[in-house]
Amino acid sequence: MSPSPPAVDENERQRALDALHIVGSLPEPAYDDIVKVAAAVCGTPMALVTLIDRDRQWFKARTGLEGVQTERNMAVCDHAIREPSRLMEVGDLSLDDRFVDNPLLKDIDARFYAGMPLVTDTGAAVGAVCVLDVNPRELSPLQRDALQALARLTMTLMEGRGREREQAVAAILEQGVLEETAAAPDAAGAYTVVVLELQDLSALAQRLGDRALDRQLQQLDQQLEQCLQPARGDSINRVTGSGEFIAVLGSSDAADTLARFEQVARETSQRLQAALLLGAASTTTAEATTAVFLRADQALSAAKDALR
């Protein structure tokens, strides 16, 4: 009997996924290419890049399958991520006790599954590159190697995307602190960082269209900017290509501005039928902006936890 896989620290795994800021992101051609290659190499009608979020499985890319997400408890990839270092292959899903009564698999007539987990450099499995077939079968050794290689490539893309975001965030924070210091030099070292993020941008783009979504984001940017107090050096900027806004408020006592942000968030969530969430952190000791931002980002993750 093979040993049981080690227990997964779900909180740590979820934080690693949140840190990528990729769930709900807009489509990207590189990921579409990965699923096309996976399907072609493995000779399957369906292939996915999946991300296992709190209570759902979200598709960063897909081919041969409609929809953008499923409930997590129906996701075969949720089983795959429990052994991050191994490719999971199920030759006939209808003969596996875990999946024999799965309504999603019955709906798409899936009988075969193979998936390689997407694993961060910290060892957290956040999703998988997987293929499905309507007939029972098995992959060849060459196909297994290819699927593993595609998972590594996908993770490289995600982490590269994450590094680009980190650089953009660092530039926003640096400029924000400079503006705060210039406006109120006596208060330098006391400031608040706020992270606001519009959820499920991809679904919004599909529902509204790209141009309408751009207009909504511009409107949101203006509404958030009207909440600021320029005299104390407040600033806000959007991370390019995303629904993420980062504000630096020139005071550790920012309750009034946070209340206005929360009002905008409620109005936006109602108008767009998509949640605008925020997290905030303050310092009075000139703490490094990266550390304050990390605490704000963790508060945003907690808001996501509360939403589900």
PDB file of C-alpha atoms in Angstrom:
ATOM      1  CA  MET A   1       0.000   0.000   0.000  1.00  0.00           C
ATOM      2  CA  SER A   2       1.393   3.399  -0.971  1.00  0.00           C
ATOM      3  CA  PRO A   3       1.743   5.960   1.833  1.00  0.00           C
ATOM      4  CA  SER A   4      -0.876   8.658   2.218  1.00  0.00           C
ATOM      5  CA  PRO A   5       0.103  12.052   0.813  1.00  0.00           C
ATOM      6  CA  PRO A   6       1.122  14.676   3.378  1.00  0.00           C
ATOM      7  CA  ALA A   7      -1.616  16.929   4.702  1.00  0.00           C
ATOM      8  CA  VAL A   8      -2.062  20.151   2.750  1.00  0.00           C
ATOM      9  CA  ASP A   9      -2.006  23.425   4.669  1.00  0.00           C
ATOM     10  CA  GLU A  10      -5.037  24.925   2.949  1.00  0.00           C
ATOM     11  CA  ASN A  11      -4.575  28.417   4.400  1.00  0.00           C
ATOM     12  CA  GLU A  12      -0.995  28.567   3.182  1.00  0.00           C
ATOM     13  CA  ARG A  13      -2.002  27.182  -0.217  1.00  0.00           C
ATOM     14  CA  GLN A  14      -4.791  29.743  -0.585  1.00  0.00           C
ATOM     15  CA  ARG A  15      -2.510  32.619   0.385  1.00  0.00           C
ATOM     16  CA  ALA A  16      -0.021  31.497  -2.267  1.00  0.00           C
ATOM     17  CA  LEU A  17      -2.805  31.553  -4.865  1.00  0.00           C
ATOM     18  CA  ASP A  18      -4.046  34.954  -3.680  1.00  0.00           C
ATOM     19  CA  ALA A  19      -0.516  36.347  -3.934  1.00  0.00           C
ATOM     20  CA  LEU A  20      -0.511  35.586  -7.670  1.00  0.00           C
ATOM     21  CA  HIS A  21      -3.587  37.814  -8.196  1.00  0.00           C
ATOM     22  CA  ILE A  22      -4.556  35.678 -11.193  1.00  0.00           C
ATOM     23  CA  VAL A  23      -7.961  34.208 -10.312  1.00  0.00           C
ATOM     24  CA  GLY A  24     -10.569  36.100 -12.316  1.00  0.00           C
ATOM     25  CA  SER A  25      -7.925  37.826 -14.460  1.00  0.00           C
ATOM     26  CA  LEU A  26      -8.458  38.692 -18.107  1.00  0.00           C
ATOM     27  CA  PRO A  27      -7.698  36.067 -20.802  1.00  0.00           C
ATOM     28  CA  GLU A  28      -4.086  35.868 -21.954  1.00  0.00           C
ATOM     29  CA  PRO A  29      -3.012  34.227 -25.243  1.00  0.00           C
ATOM     30  CA  ALA A  30      -0.057  32.364 -23.700  1.00  0.00           C
ATOM     31  CA  TYR A  31      -2.367  30.292 -21.496  1.00  0.00           C
ATOM     32  CA  ASP A  32      -4.736  29.642 -24.395  1.00  0.00           C
ATOM     33  CA  ASP A  33      -1.750  28.274 -26.315  1.00  0.00           C
ATOM     34  CA  ILE A  34      -0.865  25.953 -23.436  1.00  0.00           C
ATOM     35  CA  VAL A  35      -4.261  24.229 -23.432  1.00  0.00           C
ATOM     36  CA  LYS A  36      -4.203  23.901 -27.210  1.00  0.00           C
ATOM     37  CA  VAL A  37      -0.791  22.234 -27.052  1.00  0.00           C
ATOM     38  CA  ALA A  38      -1.866  19.990 -24.152  1.00  0.00           C
ATOM     39  CA  ALA A  39      -4.919  18.769 -26.071  1.00  0.00           C
ATOM     40  CA  ALA A  40      -2.930  18.230 -29.257  1.00  0.00           C
ATOM     41  CA  VAL A  41      -0.043  16.380 -27.619  1.00  0.00           C
ATOM     42  CA  CYS A  42      -2.287  14.169 -25.482  1.00  0.00           C
ATOM     43  CA  GLY A  43      -4.878  13.647 -28.231  1.00  0.00           C
ATOM     44  CA  THR A  44      -7.815  14.733 -26.048  1.00  0.00           C
ATOM     45  CA  PRO A  45     -10.858  16.888 -26.882  1.00  0.00           C
ATOM     46  CA  MET A  46     -10.569  18.874 -23.647  1.00  0.00           C
ATOM     47  CA  ALA A  47      -7.724  20.619 -21.830  1.00  0.00           C
ATOM     48  CA  LEU A  48      -7.677  23.174 -19.009  1.00  0.00           C
ATOM     49  CA  VAL A  49      -5.470  25.387 -16.909  1.00  0.00           C
ATOM     50  CA  THR A  50      -7.309  25.319 -13.594  1.00  0.00           C
ATOM     51  CA  LEU A  51      -6.881  27.254 -10.359  1.00  0.00           C
ATOM     52  CA  ILE A  52      -8.367  25.866  -7.154  1.00  0.00           C
ATOM     53  CA  ASP A  53      -9.836  28.803  -5.262  1.00  0.00           C
ATOM     54  CA  ARG A  54     -11.670  28.777  -1.925  1.00  0.00           C
ATOM     55  CA  ASP A  55     -14.859  27.053  -3.019  1.00  0.00           C
ATOM     56  CA  ARG A  56     -14.479  26.918  -6.774  1.00  0.00           C
ATOM     57  CA  GLN A  57     -12.328  25.697  -9.599  1.00  0.00           C
ATOM     58  CA  TRP A  58     -11.632  28.575 -11.986  1.00  0.00           C
ATOM     59  CA  PHE A  59     -10.342  28.134 -15.538  1.00  0.00           C
ATOM     60  CA  LYS A  60      -7.537  30.442 -16.589  1.00  0.00           C
ATOM     61  CA  ALA A  61      -7.728  28.808 -20.032  1.00  0.00           C
ATOM     62  CA  ARG A  62      -9.794  26.049 -21.585  1.00  0.00           C
ATOM     63  CA  THR A  63     -10.469  24.265 -24.855  1.00  0.00           C
ATOM     64  CA  GLY A  64     -13.298  21.868 -25.639  1.00  0.00           C
ATOM     65  CA  LEU A  65     -15.325  22.920 -22.589  1.00  0.00           C
ATOM     66  CA  GLU A  66     -17.845  25.683 -21.921  1.00  0.00           C
ATOM     67  CA  GLY A  67     -18.014  27.759 -18.747  1.00  0.00           C
ATOM     68  CA  VAL A  68     -15.334  29.483 -16.685  1.00  0.00           C
ATOM     69  CA  GLN A  69     -15.604  27.681 -13.353  1.00  0.00           C
ATOM     70  CA  THR A  70     -17.098  24.802 -11.381  1.00  0.00           C
ATOM     71  CA  GLU A  71     -17.791  24.118  -7.744  1.00  0.00           C
ATOM     72  CA  ARG A  72     -14.622  22.973  -6.030  1.00  0.00           C
ATOM     73  CA  ASN A  73     -16.198  19.792  -4.674  1.00  0.00           C
ATOM     74  CA  MET A  74     -16.740  18.591  -8.256  1.00  0.00           C
ATOM     75  CA  ALA A  75     -13.182  19.334  -9.396  1.00  0.00           C
ATOM     76  CA  VAL A  76     -10.927  16.381 -10.167  1.00  0.00           C
ATOM     77  CA  CYS A  77      -8.035  18.853 -10.012  1.00  0.00           C
ATOM     78  CA  ASP A  78      -8.826  19.362  -6.329  1.00  0.00           C
ATOM     79  CA  HIS A  79      -7.695  15.765  -5.830  1.00  0.00           C
ATOM     80  CA  ALA A  80      -4.652  16.246  -8.064  1.00  0.00           C
ATOM     81  CA  ILE A  81      -3.244  19.123  -6.006  1.00  0.00           C
ATOM     82  CA  ARG A  82      -3.124  16.933  -2.896  1.00  0.00           C
ATOM     83  CA  GLU A  83       0.049  15.345  -4.273  1.00  0.00           C
ATOM     84  CA  PRO A  84       1.885  18.321  -5.770  1.00  0.00           C
ATOM     85  CA  SER A  85       4.849  16.391  -7.148  1.00  0.00           C
ATOM     86  CA  ARG A  86       2.866  13.727  -9.006  1.00  0.00           C
ATOM     87  CA  LEU A  87       0.858  13.632 -12.192  1.00  0.00           C
ATOM     88  CA  MET A  88      -2.610  12.285 -11.424  1.00  0.00           C
ATOM     89  CA  GLU A  89      -4.025   9.969 -14.076  1.00  0.00           C
ATOM     90  CA  VAL A  90      -7.409   8.251 -13.905  1.00  0.00           C
ATOM     91  CA  GLY A  91      -7.901   5.816 -16.775  1.00  0.00           C
ATOM     92  CA  ASP A  92     -11.658   5.455 -16.286  1.00  0.00           C
ATOM     93  CA  LEU A  93     -13.424   7.982 -14.081  1.00  0.00           C
ATOM     94  CA  SER A  94     -16.579   5.877 -14.002  1.00  0.00           C
ATOM     95  CA  LEU A  95     -14.733   3.109 -12.152  1.00  0.00           C
ATOM     96  CA  ASP A  96     -13.202   5.397  -9.511  1.00  0.00           C
ATOM     97  CA  ASP A  97     -15.240   5.689  -6.306  1.00  0.00           C
ATOM     98  CA  ARG A  98     -14.248   9.345  -5.947  1.00  0.00           C
ATOM     99  CA  PHE A  99     -15.803  10.359  -9.262  1.00  0.00           C
ATOM    100  CA  VAL A 100     -18.410   7.759 -10.223  1.00  0.00           C
ATOM    101  CA  ASP A 101     -21.313   9.974  -9.059  1.00  0.00           C
ATOM    102  CA  ASN A 102     -19.796  13.310 -10.105  1.00  0.00           C
ATOM    103  CA  PRO A 103     -22.561  15.192 -11.999  1.00  0.00           C
ATOM    104  CA  LEU A 104     -20.111  17.519 -13.758  1.00  0.00           C
ATOM    105  CA  LEU A 105     -18.158  14.632 -15.270  1.00  0.00           C
ATOM    106  CA  LYS A 106     -21.391  12.992 -16.379  1.00  0.00           C
ATOM    107  CA  ASP A 107     -22.553  16.242 -17.933  1.00  0.00           C
ATOM    108  CA  ILE A 108     -19.443  16.533 -20.117  1.00  0.00           C
ATOM    109  CA  ASP A 109     -19.196  12.746 -20.667  1.00  0.00           C
ATOM    110  CA  ALA A 110     -15.656  12.674 -19.271  1.00  0.00           C
ATOM    111  CA  ARG A 111     -14.199   9.210 -18.715  1.00  0.00           C
ATOM    112  CA  PHE A 112     -10.457   9.956 -18.625  1.00  0.00           C
ATOM    113  CA  TYR A 113      -8.455  12.552 -16.677  1.00  0.00           C
ATOM    114  CA  ALA A 114      -4.782  13.422 -16.370  1.00  0.00           C
ATOM    115  CA  GLY A 115      -3.538  16.491 -14.531  1.00  0.00           C
ATOM    116  CA  MET A 116      -0.196  17.844 -13.377  1.00  0.00           C
ATOM    117  CA  PRO A 117      -0.309  20.262 -10.425  1.00  0.00           C
ATOM    118  CA  LEU A 118       0.880  23.852 -10.718  1.00  0.00           C
ATOM    119  CA  VAL A 119       3.313  24.297  -7.834  1.00  0.00           C
ATOM    120  CA  THR A 120       4.789  27.593  -6.652  1.00  0.00           C
ATOM    121  CA  ASP A 121       8.419  27.942  -5.629  1.00  0.00           C
ATOM    122  CA  THR A 122       7.237  27.637  -2.016  1.00  0.00           C
ATOM    123  CA  GLY A 123       5.700  24.231  -2.730  1.00  0.00           C
ATOM    124  CA  ALA A 124       2.030  25.286  -2.795  1.00  0.00           C
ATOM    125  CA  ALA A 125      -0.139  23.550  -5.396  1.00  0.00           C
ATOM    126  CA  VAL A 126      -2.547  26.177  -6.736  1.00  0.00           C
ATOM    127  CA  GLY A 127      -4.117  24.352  -9.670  1.00  0.00           C
ATOM    128  CA  ALA A 128      -3.283  22.056 -12.566  1.00  0.00           C
ATOM    129  CA  VAL A 129      -2.805  21.655 -16.286  1.00  0.00           C
ATOM    130  CA  CYS A 130      -5.160  18.833 -17.169  1.00  0.00           C
ATOM    131  CA  VAL A 131      -6.651  16.944 -20.101  1.00  0.00           C
ATOM    132  CA  LEU A 132      -9.921  15.003 -20.312  1.00  0.00           C
ATOM    133  CA  ASP A 133     -11.310  12.500 -22.795  1.00  0.00           C
ATOM    134  CA  VAL A 134     -14.724  10.983 -23.413  1.00  0.00           C
ATOM    135  CA  ASN A 135     -13.181   7.528 -23.651  1.00  0.00           C
ATOM    136  CA  PRO A 136     -11.189   5.502 -21.086  1.00  0.00           C
ATOM    137  CA  ARG A 137      -7.474   5.434 -21.943  1.00  0.00           C
ATOM    138  CA  GLU A 138      -3.983   6.100 -20.663  1.00  0.00           C
ATOM    139  CA  LEU A 139      -1.226   8.481 -21.643  1.00  0.00           C
ATOM    140  CA  SER A 140       2.055   7.364 -23.131  1.00  0.00           C
ATOM    141  CA  PRO A 141       5.266   8.139 -21.223  1.00  0.00           C
ATOM    142  CA  LEU A 142       6.006  10.877 -23.775  1.00  0.00           C
ATOM    143  CA  GLN A 143       2.589  12.446 -23.221  1.00  0.00           C
ATOM    144  CA  ARG A 144       3.047  12.368 -19.448  1.00  0.00           C
ATOM    145  CA  ASP A 145       6.401  14.097 -19.791  1.00  0.00           C
ATOM    146  CA  ALA A 146       4.810  16.723 -22.059  1.00  0.00           C
ATOM    147  CA  LEU A 147       1.995  17.429 -19.589  1.00  0.00           C
ATOM    148  CA  GLN A 148       4.512  17.827 -16.765  1.00  0.00           C
ATOM    149  CA  ALA A 149       6.574  20.191 -18.914  1.00  0.00           C
ATOM    150  CA  LEU A 150       3.500  22.259 -19.761  1.00  0.00           C
ATOM    151  CA  ALA A 151       2.658  22.561 -16.053  1.00  0.00           C
ATOM    152  CA  ARG A 152       6.173  23.837 -15.338  1.00  0.00           C
ATOM    153  CA  LEU A 153       5.886  26.304 -18.213  1.00  0.00           C
ATOM    154  CA  THR A 154       2.507  27.501 -16.946  1.00  0.00           C
ATOM    155  CA  MET A 155       3.892  28.064 -13.465  1.00  0.00           C
ATOM    156  CA  THR A 156       6.845  29.954 -14.951  1.00  0.00           C
ATOM    157  CA  LEU A 157       4.373  32.208 -16.793  1.00  0.00           C
ATOM    158  CA  MET A 158       2.334  32.794 -13.637  1.00  0.00           C
ATOM    159  CA  GLU A 159       5.337  33.613 -11.494  1.00  0.00           C
ATOM    160  CA  GLY A 160       6.785  35.861 -14.209  1.00  0.00           C
ATOM    161  CA  ARG A 161       3.444  37.655 -14.332  1.00  0.00           C
ATOM    162  CA  GLY A 162       3.589  37.918 -10.536  1.00  0.00           C
ATOM    163  CA  ARG A 163       7.050  39.498 -10.637  1.00  0.00           C
ATOM    164  CA  GLU A 164       5.872  42.078 -13.185  1.00  0.00           C
ATOM    165  CA  ARG A 165       2.987  42.951 -10.888  1.00  0.00           C
ATOM    166  CA  GLU A 166       5.354  43.232  -7.908  1.00  0.00           C
ATOM    167  CA  GLN A 167       7.510  45.697  -9.840  1.00  0.00           C
ATOM    168  CA  ALA A 168       4.453  47.751 -10.775  1.00  0.00           C
ATOM    169  CA  VAL A 169       3.247  47.731  -7.165  1.00  0.00           C
ATOM    170  CA  ALA A 170       6.686  48.775  -5.878  1.00  0.00           C
ATOM    171  CA  ALA A 171       6.726  51.738  -8.275  1.00  0.00           C
ATOM    172  CA  ILE A 172       3.235  52.814  -7.175  1.00  0.00           C
ATOM    173  CA  LEU A 173       4.184  52.582  -3.500  1.00  0.00           C
ATOM    174  CA  GLU A 174       7.447  54.474  -3.970  1.00  0.00           C
ATOM    175  CA  GLN A 175       5.717  57.302  -5.817  1.00  0.00           C
ATOM    176  CA  GLY A 176       2.925  57.377  -3.254  1.00  0.00           C
ATOM    177  CA  VAL A 177       5.290  57.744  -0.303  1.00  0.00           C
ATOM    178  CA  LEU A 178       7.237  60.470  -2.138  1.00  0.00           C
ATOM    179  CA  GLU A 179       4.011  62.418  -2.706  1.00  0.00           C
ATOM    180  CA  GLU A 180       2.968  61.927   0.917  1.00  0.00           C
ATOM    181  CA  THR A 181       6.356  63.126   2.222  1.00  0.00           C
ATOM    182  CA  ALA A 182       6.386  66.157  -0.074  1.00  0.00           C
ATOM    183  CA  ALA A 183       2.872  67.213   0.943  1.00  0.00           C
ATOM    184  CA  ALA A 184       3.263  66.656   4.686  1.00  0.00           C
ATOM    185  CA  PRO A 185       6.940  66.319   5.650  1.00  0.00           C
ATOM    186  CA  ASP A 186       6.177  66.528   9.371  1.00  0.00           C
ATOM    187  CA  ALA A 187       3.959  63.438   9.095  1.00  0.00           C
ATOM    188  CA  ALA A 188       6.429  61.366   7.065  1.00  0.00           C
ATOM    189  CA  GLY A 189       6.527  57.832   8.388  1.00  0.00           C
ATOM    190  CA  ALA A 190       2.833  57.773   9.280  1.00  0.00           C
ATOM    191  CA  TYR A 191       0.748  56.485   6.398  1.00  0.00           C
ATOM    192  CA  THR A 192      -1.809  53.890   5.318  1.00  0.00           C
ATOM    193  CA  VAL A 193      -1.732  51.548   2.331  1.00  0.00           C
ATOM    194  CA  VAL A 194      -5.036  50.400   0.852  1.00  0.00           C
ATOM    195  CA  VAL A 195      -5.447  47.658  -1.755  1.00  0.00           C
ATOM    196  CA  LEU A 196      -8.757  47.522  -3.623  1.00  0.00           C
ATOM    197  CA  GLU A 197      -9.481  44.754  -6.106  1.00  0.00           C
ATOM    198  CA  LEU A 198     -12.456  44.254  -8.423  1.00  0.00           C
ATOM    199  CA  GLN A 199     -13.210  40.537  -8.471  1.00  0.00           C
ATOM    200  CA  ASP A 200     -13.733  38.305 -11.532  1.00  0.00           C
ATOM    201  CA  LEU A 201     -12.560  40.800 -14.128  1.00  0.00           C
ATOM    202  CA  SER A 202     -12.695  38.097 -16.820  1.00  0.00           C
ATOM    203  CA  ALA A 203     -16.403  37.454 -16.232  1.00  0.00           C
ATOM    204  CA  LEU A 204     -17.085  41.194 -16.278  1.00  0.00           C
ATOM    205  CA  ALA A 205     -15.273  41.573 -19.612  1.00  0.00           C
ATOM    206  CA  GLN A 206     -17.331  38.732 -21.055  1.00  0.00           C
ATOM    207  CA  ARG A 207     -20.576  40.246 -19.795  1.00  0.00           C
ATOM    208  CA  LEU A 208     -19.905  43.926 -20.540  1.00  0.00           C
ATOM    209  CA  GLY A 209     -17.367  43.797 -23.347  1.00  0.00           C
ATOM    210  CA  ASP A 210     -13.778  45.050 -23.171  1.00  0.00           C
ATOM    211  CA  ARG A 211     -14.529  48.684 -24.012  1.00  0.00           C
ATOM    212  CA  ALA A 212     -17.384  48.974 -21.530  1.00  0.00           C
ATOM    213  CA  LEU A 213     -15.219  47.397 -18.844  1.00  0.00           C
ATOM    214  CA  ASP A 214     -12.465  49.924 -19.541  1.00  0.00           C
ATOM    215  CA  ARG A 215     -14.988  52.742 -19.101  1.00  0.00           C
ATOM    216  CA  GLN A 216     -16.166  51.254 -15.819  1.00  0.00           C
ATOM    217  CA  LEU A 217     -12.605  51.013 -14.530  1.00  0.00           C
ATOM    218  CA  GLN A 218     -11.926  54.623 -15.523  1.00  0.00           C
ATOM    219  CA  GLN A 219     -15.078  55.709 -13.722  1.00  0.00           C
ATOM    220  CA  LEU A 220     -14.064  53.723 -10.656  1.00  0.00           C
ATOM    221  CA  ASP A 221     -10.615  55.319 -10.723  1.00  0.00           C
ATOM    222  CA  GLN A 222     -12.219  58.770 -10.691  1.00  0.00           C
ATOM    223  CA  GLN A 223     -14.607  57.865  -7.867  1.00  0.00           C
ATOM    224  CA  LEU A 224     -11.791  56.529  -5.707  1.00  0.00           C
ATOM    225  CA  GLU A 225      -9.629  59.571  -6.395  1.00  0.00           C
ATOM    226  CA  GLN A 226     -12.445  61.830  -5.189  1.00  0.00           C
ATOM    227  CA  CYS A 227     -12.198  60.088  -1.797  1.00  0.00           C
ATOM    228  CA  LEU A 228      -8.624  61.313  -1.262  1.00  0.00           C
ATOM    229  CA  GLN A 229      -7.261  64.263   0.698  1.00  0.00           C
ATOM    230  CA  PRO A 230      -4.526  65.689  -1.584  1.00  0.00           C
ATOM    231  CA  ALA A 231      -3.360  68.149   1.089  1.00  0.00           C
ATOM    232  CA  ARG A 232      -1.921  65.298   3.149  1.00  0.00           C
ATOM    233  CA  GLY A 233      -0.346  63.660   0.073  1.00  0.00           C
ATOM    234  CA  ASP A 234      -2.938  60.964  -0.675  1.00  0.00           C
ATOM    235  CA  SER A 235      -2.574  59.146  -3.996  1.00  0.00           C
ATOM    236  CA  ILE A 236      -4.109  56.194  -5.805  1.00  0.00           C
ATOM    237  CA  ASN A 237      -3.079  54.274  -8.932  1.00  0.00           C
ATOM    238  CA  ARG A 238      -4.347  51.219 -10.800  1.00  0.00           C
ATOM    239  CA  VAL A 239      -2.035  48.313 -11.587  1.00  0.00           C
ATOM    240  CA  THR A 240      -1.958  48.227 -15.395  1.00  0.00           C
ATOM    241  CA  GLY A 241      -4.200  45.637 -17.017  1.00  0.00           C
ATOM    242  CA  SER A 242      -5.964  44.667 -13.808  1.00  0.00           C
ATOM    243  CA  GLY A 243      -8.821  45.611 -11.520  1.00  0.00           C
ATOM    244  CA  GLU A 244      -6.419  46.327  -8.652  1.00  0.00           C
ATOM    245  CA  PHE A 245      -6.020  49.826  -7.177  1.00  0.00           C
ATOM    246  CA  ILE A 246      -3.381  50.830  -4.615  1.00  0.00           C
ATOM    247  CA  ALA A 247      -3.737  53.925  -2.456  1.00  0.00           C
ATOM    248  CA  VAL A 248      -1.162  55.531  -0.179  1.00  0.00           C
ATOM    249  CA  LEU A 249      -2.828  57.794   2.371  1.00  0.00           C
ATOM    250  CA  GLY A 250      -0.677  60.375   4.111  1.00  0.00           C
ATOM    251  CA  SER A 251      -1.793  59.485   7.610  1.00  0.00           C
ATOM    252  CA  SER A 252      -2.106  56.470   9.850  1.00  0.00           C
ATOM    253  CA  ASP A 253      -5.536  57.849  10.863  1.00  0.00           C
ATOM    254  CA  ALA A 254      -7.363  57.260   7.597  1.00  0.00           C
ATOM    255  CA  ALA A 255     -10.747  56.113   8.871  1.00  0.00           C
ATOM    256  CA  ASP A 256     -12.621  58.855   7.014  1.00  0.00           C
ATOM    257  CA  THR A 257     -11.079  57.996   3.654  1.00  0.00           C
ATOM    258  CA  LEU A 258     -11.502  54.274   4.247  1.00  0.00           C
ATOM    259  CA  ALA A 259     -15.192  54.862   4.936  1.00  0.00           C
ATOM    260  CA  ARG A 260     -15.513  56.679   1.612  1.00  0.00           C
ATOM    261  CA  PHE A 261     -13.654  53.862  -0.169  1.00  0.00           C
ATOM    262  CA  GLU A 262     -16.050  51.349   1.400  1.00  0.00           C
ATOM    263  CA  GLN A 263     -19.035  53.371   0.197  1.00  0.00           C
ATOM    264  CA  VAL A 264     -17.640  53.378  -3.353  1.00  0.00           C
ATOM    265  CA  ALA A 265     -17.020  49.637  -3.037  1.00  0.00           C
ATOM    266  CA  ARG A 266     -20.636  49.003  -2.049  1.00  0.00           C
ATOM    267  CA  GLU A 267     -21.986  51.161  -4.886  1.00  0.00           C
ATOM    268  CA  THR A 268     -19.638  49.561  -7.431  1.00  0.00           C
ATOM    269  CA  SER A 269     -20.449  46.036  -6.296  1.00  0.00           C
ATOM    270  CA  GLN A 270     -24.152  46.767  -6.669  1.00  0.00           C
ATOM    271  CA  ARG A 271     -23.781  48.490 -10.053  1.00  0.00           C
ATOM    272  CA  LEU A 272     -21.536  45.874 -11.645  1.00  0.00           C
ATOM    273  CA  GLN A 273     -22.779  42.830  -9.742  1.00  0.00           C
ATOM    274  CA  ALA A 274     -19.135  42.074  -8.948  1.00  0.00           C
ATOM    275  CA  ALA A 275     -17.463  42.522  -5.586  1.00  0.00           C
ATOM    276  CA  LEU A 276     -14.967  45.339  -5.031  1.00  0.00           C
ATOM    277  CA  LEU A 277     -12.966  44.269  -1.970  1.00  0.00           C
ATOM    278  CA  LEU A 278     -10.357  46.153   0.019  1.00  0.00           C
ATOM    279  CA  GLY A 279      -7.636  45.573   2.582  1.00  0.00           C
ATOM    280  CA  ALA A 280      -5.732  48.236   4.529  1.00  0.00           C
ATOM    281  CA  ALA A 281      -2.722  48.506   6.826  1.00  0.00           C
ATOM    282  CA  SER A 282      -1.135  51.468   8.608  1.00  0.00           C
ATOM    283  CA  THR A 283       2.172  52.452  10.165  1.00  0.00           C
ATOM    284  CA  THR A 284       3.402  55.314  12.346  1.00  0.00           C
ATOM    285  CA  THR A 285       7.067  54.250  12.369  1.00  0.00           C
ATOM    286  CA  ALA A 286       8.204  54.643   8.757  1.00  0.00           C
ATOM    287  CA  GLU A 287       7.849  50.881   8.315  1.00  0.00           C
ATOM    288  CA  ALA A 288       8.970  49.695   4.870  1.00  0.00           C
ATOM    289  CA  THR A 289       6.222  50.157   2.311  1.00  0.00           C
ATOM    290  CA  THR A 290       6.605  46.559   1.136  1.00  0.00           C
ATOM    291  CA  ALA A 291       5.847  45.315   4.657  1.00  0.00           C
ATOM    292  CA  VAL A 292       2.823  47.590   5.047  1.00  0.00           C
ATOM    293  CA  PHE A 293       1.574  46.575   1.613  1.00  0.00           C
ATOM    294  CA  LEU A 294       1.956  42.883   2.517  1.00  0.00           C
ATOM    295  CA  ARG A 295      -0.247  43.399   5.565  1.00  0.00           C
ATOM    296  CA  ALA A 296      -2.825  45.227   3.429  1.00  0.00           C
ATOM    297  CA  ASP A 297      -2.726  42.408   0.881  1.00  0.00           C
ATOM    298  CA  GLN A 298      -3.279  39.869   3.665  1.00  0.00           C
ATOM    299  CA  ALA A 299      -6.278  41.902   4.820  1.00  0.00           C
ATOM    300  CA  LEU A 300      -7.597  41.733   1.247  1.00  0.00           C
ATOM    301  CA  SER A 301      -7.229  37.929   1.363  1.00  0.00           C
ATOM    302  CA  ALA A 302      -9.234  37.899   4.588  1.00  0.00           C
ATOM    303  CA  ALA A 303     -11.962  39.900   2.820  1.00  0.00           C
ATOM    304  CA  LYS A 304     -12.007  37.257   0.101  1.00  0.00           C
ATOM    305  CA  ASP A 305     -12.355  34.572   2.769  1.00  0.00           C
ATOM    306  CA  ALA A 306     -15.349  36.396   4.218  1.00  0.00           C
ATOM    307  CA  LEU A 307     -16.978  36.747   0.806  1.00  0.00           C
ATOM    308  CA  ARG A 308     -17.197  32.995   0.160  1.00  0.00           C
TER     309      ARG A 308
END
